[in-house]
Short mmCIF file of C-alpha atoms in Angstrom, two decimals:
data_model
loop_
_atom_site.label_atom_id
_atom_site.label_comp_id
_atom_site.label_asym_id
_atom_site.label_seq_id
_atom_site.Cartn_x
_atom_site.Cartn_y
_atom_site.Cartn_z
CA MET A 1178 0.00 0.00 0.00
CA THR A 1179 1.19 3.50 -0.78
CA GLN A 1180 0.00 6.89 0.34
CA THR A 1181 -2.95 8.21 -1.71
CA ASP A 1182 -5.10 11.35 -1.85
CA THR A 1183 -8.29 9.48 -0.98
CA GLU A 1184 -7.50 7.07 1.86
CA ASN A 1185 -6.01 7.46 5.32
CA ARG A 1186 -3.90 4.52 6.41
CA ARG A 1187 -3.49 4.45 10.17
CA TYR A 1188 -2.13 2.18 12.88
CA VAL A 1189 -4.34 1.84 15.95
CA LEU A 1190 -3.52 0.25 19.30
CA VAL A 1191 -5.22 -3.17 19.60
CA GLU A 1192 -3.91 -4.37 22.96
CA ARG A 1193 -1.58 -3.31 25.75
CA PRO A 1194 1.54 -5.44 25.37
CA LYS A 1195 2.88 -7.45 28.28
CA GLY A 1196 6.60 -7.24 27.72
CA ALA A 1197 7.74 -6.44 24.21
CA PRO A 1198 5.19 -5.30 21.61
CA ASP A 1199 4.63 -7.72 18.74
CA GLY A 1200 2.64 -8.13 15.56
CA ASN A 1201 -0.63 -8.16 17.52
CA THR A 1202 -0.08 -4.85 19.30
CA LEU A 1203 -1.09 -2.56 16.43
CA ARG A 1204 -3.50 -2.94 13.52
CA LEU A 1205 -3.35 -1.21 10.15
CA GLU A 1206 -6.70 0.29 9.16
CA THR A 1207 -7.88 2.32 6.19
CA ALA A 1208 -10.39 5.15 6.53
CA GLU A 1209 -11.47 8.20 4.58
CA VAL A 1210 -9.24 11.25 4.64
CA PRO A 1211 -10.61 13.43 7.47
CA SER A 1212 -12.36 16.70 6.55
CA PRO A 1213 -11.20 19.83 8.37
CA GLY A 1214 -13.77 22.07 10.01
CA PRO A 1215 -13.61 25.79 10.84
CA GLY A 1216 -10.32 26.71 12.50
CA GLN A 1217 -8.63 23.50 11.39
CA MET A 1218 -6.07 22.43 8.81
CA LEU A 1219 -5.52 19.10 7.09
CA LEU A 1220 -1.96 17.77 7.28
CA ARG A 1221 -0.47 15.09 5.05
CA ASN A 1222 2.23 13.34 7.06
CA GLU A 1223 5.46 12.89 5.12
CA TYR A 1224 7.77 11.56 7.86
CA LEU A 1225 7.01 9.72 11.11
CA SER A 1226 9.45 9.67 14.01
CA LEU A 1227 10.01 6.42 15.90
CA ASP A 1228 11.03 6.96 19.53
CA PRO A 1229 11.40 4.77 22.63
CA TYR A 1230 8.84 6.81 24.63
CA MET A 1231 6.11 5.29 22.44
CA ARG A 1232 6.41 2.01 24.35
CA GLY A 1233 5.27 3.82 27.49
CA ARG A 1234 2.24 5.25 25.70
CA MET A 1235 1.10 1.71 24.91
CA SER A 1236 0.79 1.04 28.65
CA ASP A 1237 -1.91 2.33 30.98
CA ALA A 1238 0.47 2.40 33.97
CA PRO A 1239 0.75 5.80 35.69
CA SER A 1240 3.08 8.05 33.71
CA TYR A 1241 3.79 11.66 32.79
CA ALA A 1242 1.44 11.46 29.78
CA ALA A 1243 -1.91 9.84 29.08
CA PRO A 1244 -1.80 6.42 27.42
CA VAL A 1245 -3.04 5.78 23.92
CA GLU A 1246 -6.58 4.42 24.19
CA ILE A 1247 -7.39 1.01 22.73
CA GLY A 1248 -8.62 1.59 19.18
CA ALA A 1249 -6.96 5.01 18.92
CA VAL A 1250 -4.25 6.02 16.46
CA MET A 1251 -0.75 5.45 17.80
CA VAL A 1252 0.91 8.72 18.76
CA GLY A 1253 4.06 10.04 17.14
CA GLY A 1254 5.86 13.14 15.98
CA THR A 1255 5.57 13.93 12.29
CA VAL A 1256 6.77 16.26 9.60
CA ALA A 1257 3.85 17.08 7.33
CA GLN A 1258 2.65 19.36 4.56
CA VAL A 1259 -0.46 21.47 4.81
CA VAL A 1260 -3.13 20.29 2.37
CA SER A 1261 -5.66 22.97 3.29
CA SER A 1262 -5.87 25.48 6.11
CA ASP A 1263 -8.29 27.64 8.02
CA VAL A 1264 -5.64 28.39 10.66
CA ALA A 1265 -3.88 31.76 10.75
CA GLY A 1266 -0.16 31.50 10.05
CA PHE A 1267 -0.43 28.26 8.05
CA ASP A 1268 -0.93 28.10 4.30
CA LYS A 1269 -1.26 25.31 1.73
CA ASP A 1270 2.04 23.51 1.04
CA ASP A 1271 3.74 24.78 4.20
CA TRP A 1272 5.96 22.19 5.86
CA VAL A 1273 5.23 21.74 9.56
CA VAL A 1274 6.38 19.77 12.59
CA ALA A 1275 3.36 18.29 14.33
CA PHE A 1276 2.20 15.34 16.37
CA GLY A 1277 0.16 13.66 13.67
CA GLY A 1278 0.63 10.05 14.76
CA TRP A 1279 1.00 6.82 12.83
CA GLN A 1280 -1.23 7.76 9.89
CA ASP A 1281 -1.21 9.46 6.50
CA TYR A 1282 -3.43 12.43 7.39
CA ALA A 1283 -4.24 14.38 10.55
CA LEU A 1284 -6.34 17.38 11.54
CA SER A 1285 -4.89 20.20 13.61
CA ASP A 1286 -5.94 23.55 15.03
CA GLY A 1287 -2.31 24.68 15.01
CA SER A 1288 -1.63 24.05 18.69
CA GLY A 1289 1.95 22.94 19.19
CA VAL A 1290 2.65 22.96 15.45
CA ILE A 1291 5.85 24.56 14.13
CA ASN A 1292 5.78 26.10 10.64
CA MET A 1293 8.99 25.50 8.65
CA GLY A 1294 7.87 27.37 5.53
CA LYS A 1295 7.61 26.22 1.93
CA SER A 1296 11.06 24.73 1.29
CA PRO A 1297 12.97 23.72 4.43
CA GLU A 1298 16.33 22.04 3.99
CA ASN A 1299 16.31 18.44 5.25
CA PRO A 1300 12.76 18.65 6.68
CA SER A 1301 12.96 15.23 8.38
CA TRP A 1302 15.82 16.49 10.54
CA ALA A 1303 13.18 18.38 12.53
CA LEU A 1304 12.36 14.97 14.03
CA GLY A 1305 15.97 14.39 15.05
CA VAL A 1306 18.98 16.59 15.61
CA LEU A 1307 16.95 19.80 15.12
CA GLY A 1308 13.88 18.51 16.96
CA MET A 1309 12.91 16.68 20.12
CA PRO A 1310 16.00 14.40 20.34
CA GLY A 1311 18.34 17.34 19.75
CA LEU A 1312 16.57 19.50 22.33
CA THR A 1313 16.72 16.58 24.77
CA ALA A 1314 20.46 16.21 24.28
CA TRP A 1315 21.29 19.91 24.48
CA SER A 1316 19.06 20.79 27.42
CA GLY A 1317 19.82 17.67 29.46
CA LEU A 1318 23.56 18.14 29.10
CA THR A 1319 23.76 21.89 29.53
CA ARG A 1320 21.04 22.42 32.16
CA ILE A 1321 21.39 19.27 34.29
CA GLY A 1322 24.89 18.13 33.36
CA GLN A 1323 26.35 21.61 33.95
CA PRO A 1324 29.52 20.76 31.97
CA LYS A 1325 32.87 22.30 32.81
CA GLU A 1326 35.82 22.23 30.44
CA GLY A 1327 38.13 19.30 31.06
CA GLU A 1328 35.54 17.09 32.76
CA THR A 1329 34.73 13.53 31.68
CA LEU A 1330 31.33 12.82 30.12
CA VAL A 1331 30.07 9.28 29.57
CA VAL A 1332 27.09 8.83 27.23
CA ALA A 1333 24.96 5.68 27.05
CA GLY A 1334 23.25 4.91 23.73
CA ALA A 1335 26.01 6.91 22.07
CA SER A 1336 25.13 6.08 18.46
CA GLY A 1337 21.45 7.02 18.85
CA PRO A 1338 19.98 10.42 17.99
CA VAL A 1339 20.13 11.73 21.56
CA GLY A 1340 23.40 10.16 22.66
CA ALA A 1341 25.26 11.11 19.48
CA THR A 1342 24.24 14.73 19.89
CA VAL A 1343 25.08 14.79 23.61
CA GLY A 1344 28.61 13.58 22.94
CA GLN A 1345 29.28 16.00 20.09
CA ILE A 1346 28.05 18.93 22.16
CA GLY A 1347 30.31 17.70 24.96
CA LYS A 1348 33.32 17.84 22.64
CA ILE A 1349 32.38 21.35 21.49
CA LEU A 1350 32.27 22.39 25.17
CA GLY A 1351 35.72 20.97 25.90
CA LEU A 1352 34.89 17.69 27.64
CA ARG A 1353 36.54 14.30 27.39
CA VAL A 1354 33.75 12.14 25.97
CA VAL A 1355 33.39 8.38 26.24
CA GLY A 1356 30.46 6.69 24.53
CA ILE A 1357 28.80 3.37 25.23
CA ALA A 1358 27.19 1.56 22.28
CA GLY A 1359 26.28 -1.94 21.15
CA GLY A 1360 28.67 -3.54 18.67
CA PRO A 1361 31.96 -2.65 16.95
CA GLU A 1362 30.35 -0.93 13.94
CA LYS A 1363 28.46 1.54 16.13
CA CYS A 1364 31.54 2.15 18.27
CA ARG A 1365 33.67 2.89 15.21
CA HIS A 1366 31.08 5.38 14.01
CA VAL A 1367 30.97 7.08 17.41
CA VAL A 1368 34.75 7.61 17.43
CA ASP A 1369 35.65 8.01 13.75
CA THR A 1370 32.65 10.05 12.58
CA LEU A 1371 31.23 11.72 15.68
CA GLY A 1372 34.60 12.46 17.27
CA PHE A 1373 34.17 10.91 20.72
CA ASP A 1374 37.44 10.16 22.48
CA GLU A 1375 36.52 6.52 23.05
CA CYS A 1376 33.54 4.19 22.74
CA ILE A 1377 33.03 1.01 24.75
CA ASP A 1378 30.99 -1.91 23.42
CA TYR A 1379 28.62 -2.96 26.18
CA LYS A 1380 27.96 -6.26 24.39
CA ALA A 1381 31.63 -7.30 24.53
CA ASP A 1382 33.17 -9.43 27.26
CA GLY A 1383 34.83 -7.42 30.00
CA PHE A 1384 32.68 -4.31 29.46
CA PRO A 1385 32.87 -2.99 33.07
CA LYS A 1386 36.68 -3.23 33.11
CA ALA A 1387 36.99 -1.64 29.67
CA LEU A 1388 34.84 1.28 30.82
CA GLU A 1389 36.93 1.71 33.96
CA THR A 1390 40.10 1.82 31.85
CA ALA A 1391 38.57 4.45 29.55
CA VAL A 1392 37.85 6.88 32.43
CA PRO A 1393 41.06 7.02 34.51
CA ASP A 1394 39.87 10.24 36.19
CA GLY A 1395 36.36 8.91 36.87
CA ILE A 1396 33.07 10.20 35.49
CA ASP A 1397 31.82 13.74 36.13
CA ILE A 1398 28.67 13.57 33.96
CA TYR A 1399 26.79 10.45 32.97
CA PHE A 1400 23.99 10.93 30.44
CA GLU A 1401 21.59 8.04 31.05
CA ASN A 1402 19.62 6.58 28.15
CA VAL A 1403 19.82 2.87 28.93
CA GLY A 1404 19.89 1.78 32.58
CA GLY A 1405 20.34 -1.88 33.53
CA ALA A 1406 23.79 -3.44 33.34
CA VAL A 1407 25.24 -0.29 31.77
CA PHE A 1408 24.37 1.79 34.81
CA ASP A 1409 25.71 -0.97 37.10
CA ALA A 1410 29.11 -0.53 35.42
CA VAL A 1411 28.96 3.26 35.61
CA LEU A 1412 27.92 3.65 39.25
CA PRO A 1413 31.25 2.84 40.96
CA LEU A 1414 33.12 5.15 38.58
CA LEU A 1415 31.14 8.32 39.34
CA ASN A 1416 33.07 11.16 40.93
CA THR A 1417 32.10 13.33 43.85
CA SER A 1418 29.56 15.94 42.67
CA ALA A 1419 28.79 13.95 39.52
CA ARG A 1420 25.67 14.92 37.60
CA ILE A 1421 23.37 12.37 35.99
CA PRO A 1422 20.68 13.58 33.56
CA VAL A 1423 18.21 10.68 33.28
CA CYS A 1424 16.71 10.83 29.80
CA GLY A 1425 15.56 7.23 29.34
CA LEU A 1426 15.91 3.61 30.43
CA ILE A 1427 15.43 1.71 27.19
CA SER A 1428 16.74 -1.54 28.69
CA GLN A 1429 13.71 -1.58 31.01
CA TYR A 1430 10.86 -0.54 28.71
CA ASN A 1431 9.72 -4.08 27.93
CA ALA A 1432 10.33 -5.44 31.44
CA THR A 1433 7.41 -7.06 33.24
CA SER A 1434 9.13 -7.34 36.64
CA LEU A 1435 12.14 -6.08 38.56
CA PRO A 1436 15.52 -7.43 37.40
CA ASP A 1437 17.03 -10.48 39.05
CA GLY A 1438 19.67 -10.05 41.71
CA PRO A 1439 20.00 -8.20 45.01
CA ASP A 1440 18.19 -4.97 45.76
CA ARG A 1441 20.68 -2.23 44.84
CA MET A 1442 18.57 0.71 45.95
CA ASN A 1443 20.54 1.26 49.16
CA LEU A 1444 23.80 1.11 47.20
CA LEU A 1445 22.53 3.79 44.83
CA LEU A 1446 21.19 6.06 47.57
CA GLY A 1447 24.33 5.64 49.64
CA THR A 1448 26.50 6.57 46.66
CA ILE A 1449 24.37 9.63 45.92
CA LEU A 1450 24.72 10.73 49.53
CA ARG A 1451 28.44 10.08 50.01
CA LYS A 1452 29.46 11.57 46.69
CA ARG A 1453 26.90 14.38 46.82
CA MET A 1454 25.72 13.57 43.31
CA THR A 1455 22.81 15.09 41.40
CA MET A 1456 20.52 12.65 39.58
CA ARG A 1457 17.57 14.23 37.80
CA GLY A 1458 15.01 12.88 35.42
CA PHE A 1459 13.40 15.21 32.90
CA ILE A 1460 10.63 15.33 30.32
CA VAL A 1461 12.04 17.57 27.67
CA PHE A 1462 9.08 19.71 26.59
CA ASP A 1463 7.65 19.95 30.11
CA ASP A 1464 10.96 21.01 31.64
CA PHE A 1465 12.86 22.71 28.84
CA GLY A 1466 10.40 23.41 26.03
CA HIS A 1467 10.68 27.14 26.70
CA LEU A 1468 14.34 26.91 25.65
CA TYR A 1469 13.53 25.71 22.12
CA PRO A 1470 14.38 29.04 20.38
CA GLU A 1471 17.80 29.19 22.07
CA PHE A 1472 18.42 25.53 21.24
CA ALA A 1473 17.38 25.98 17.62
CA ARG A 1474 19.77 28.90 17.14
CA GLN A 1475 22.78 27.31 18.84
CA VAL A 1476 22.50 23.73 17.66
CA GLY A 1477 21.32 24.84 14.23
CA ASP A 1478 24.51 26.88 13.89
CA TRP A 1479 26.65 23.92 14.97
CA VAL A 1480 24.95 21.65 12.42
CA ARG A 1481 25.41 24.18 9.61
CA GLN A 1482 29.07 24.62 10.57
CA GLY A 1483 29.63 20.86 10.47
CA LYS A 1484 30.44 20.68 14.17
CA ILE A 1485 27.56 18.26 14.75
CA LYS A 1486 27.09 15.32 12.39
CA TYR A 1487 23.82 13.46 12.10
CA ARG A 1488 22.93 9.95 10.99
CA GLU A 1489 19.39 9.27 9.86
CA GLU A 1490 17.98 5.80 9.20
CA MET A 1491 15.16 6.35 6.69
CA ILE A 1492 12.72 3.45 6.23
CA ALA A 1493 10.20 3.69 3.39
CA GLY A 1494 6.58 2.68 3.98
CA LEU A 1495 4.12 3.09 6.83
CA GLU A 1496 3.62 -0.69 6.88
CA LYS A 1497 7.25 -1.04 8.04
CA ALA A 1498 6.66 1.05 11.17
CA PRO A 1499 5.70 -1.69 13.68
CA GLU A 1500 8.65 -3.93 12.85
CA ALA A 1501 11.01 -0.94 12.83
CA PHE A 1502 9.72 0.16 16.23
CA ILE A 1503 10.21 -3.29 17.74
CA GLY A 1504 13.74 -3.30 16.35
CA LEU A 1505 14.36 0.12 17.87
CA LEU A 1506 13.48 -1.21 21.33
CA ASN A 1507 15.81 -4.16 20.74
CA GLY A 1508 18.78 -1.89 20.00
CA GLU A 1509 18.83 -2.49 16.24
CA ALA A 1510 18.57 1.17 15.18
CA PHE A 1511 21.72 2.92 13.99
CA GLY A 1512 21.02 6.63 14.11
CA LYS A 1513 17.63 8.33 14.12
CA ARG A 1514 14.94 5.96 12.81
CA VAL A 1515 12.33 7.70 10.61
CA ILE A 1516 9.49 6.29 8.51
CA LYS A 1517 8.90 7.90 5.10
CA LEU A 1518 5.19 7.72 4.38
CA SER A 1519 4.97 9.22 0.89
CA ALA A 1520 6.20 7.44 -2.24
#
């Protein structure tokens, strides 16, 4: 199936997965293209962002955002073009960043929509380095990490859209940057292309020792995207007054119970106390959305100057989205994973 002018393909949530989502979690439906009413515009989604937070929206457990209802279209950030508009500030053929979900067409009253004009360069990048992942990286590092020149930054998920940007900003700000990624190909990319000082393969034997060797002066900032065994290796290496921005815990998103082994909560709390560390979780638009203009100027300049490089994994076809999302949660993505909806 390809995108048409007369039908709206959409993925709806069928069931709340227990553990990892599978082929029964979402269902592809076809409906009529929605008709905009007064004060609305019709958007044709061109690119759909795939992000780990979507797994949480499939669950009805208490969270920072409401879950997707059973039978409702799966949520997701999109880059779209305006088909028709009765919304001030938006005209036909404008490119916009919206939250149109896993479907070809969406209605909007303009709330939360960013207009990129008629001919933006690399429009899909607004879902990555110049969008939510980039803002997450920049704000988490600069506002919570509070980097100081010469410090050591360790970044989990270093080849992903957030981690890659965190590390490159760290280098721009004068930090020693060590990445953690899964597999030799990703680690080579992190060092040779992104410019990290080192990258440690968490899948390789002897990972904790290799990480310890890579940070002889300890860790001043740890940008957390993963959790699990990666954090276990990081914890004893954290310095006094270390800062830990907690962006995500992708290793835990499909978990149905607590991990095996002893309760390490007292170890964590004791370390935070003794070393006077700061560990803060954040939800990027709730906590730092007001900083978007500053982020867009600064990081946009760095991208244009070639100081920040960006890898995008473009997958053609809405029907590929469920499998690509499952792969994302399993660590298969290499760069920012985006679905191209149009032919």
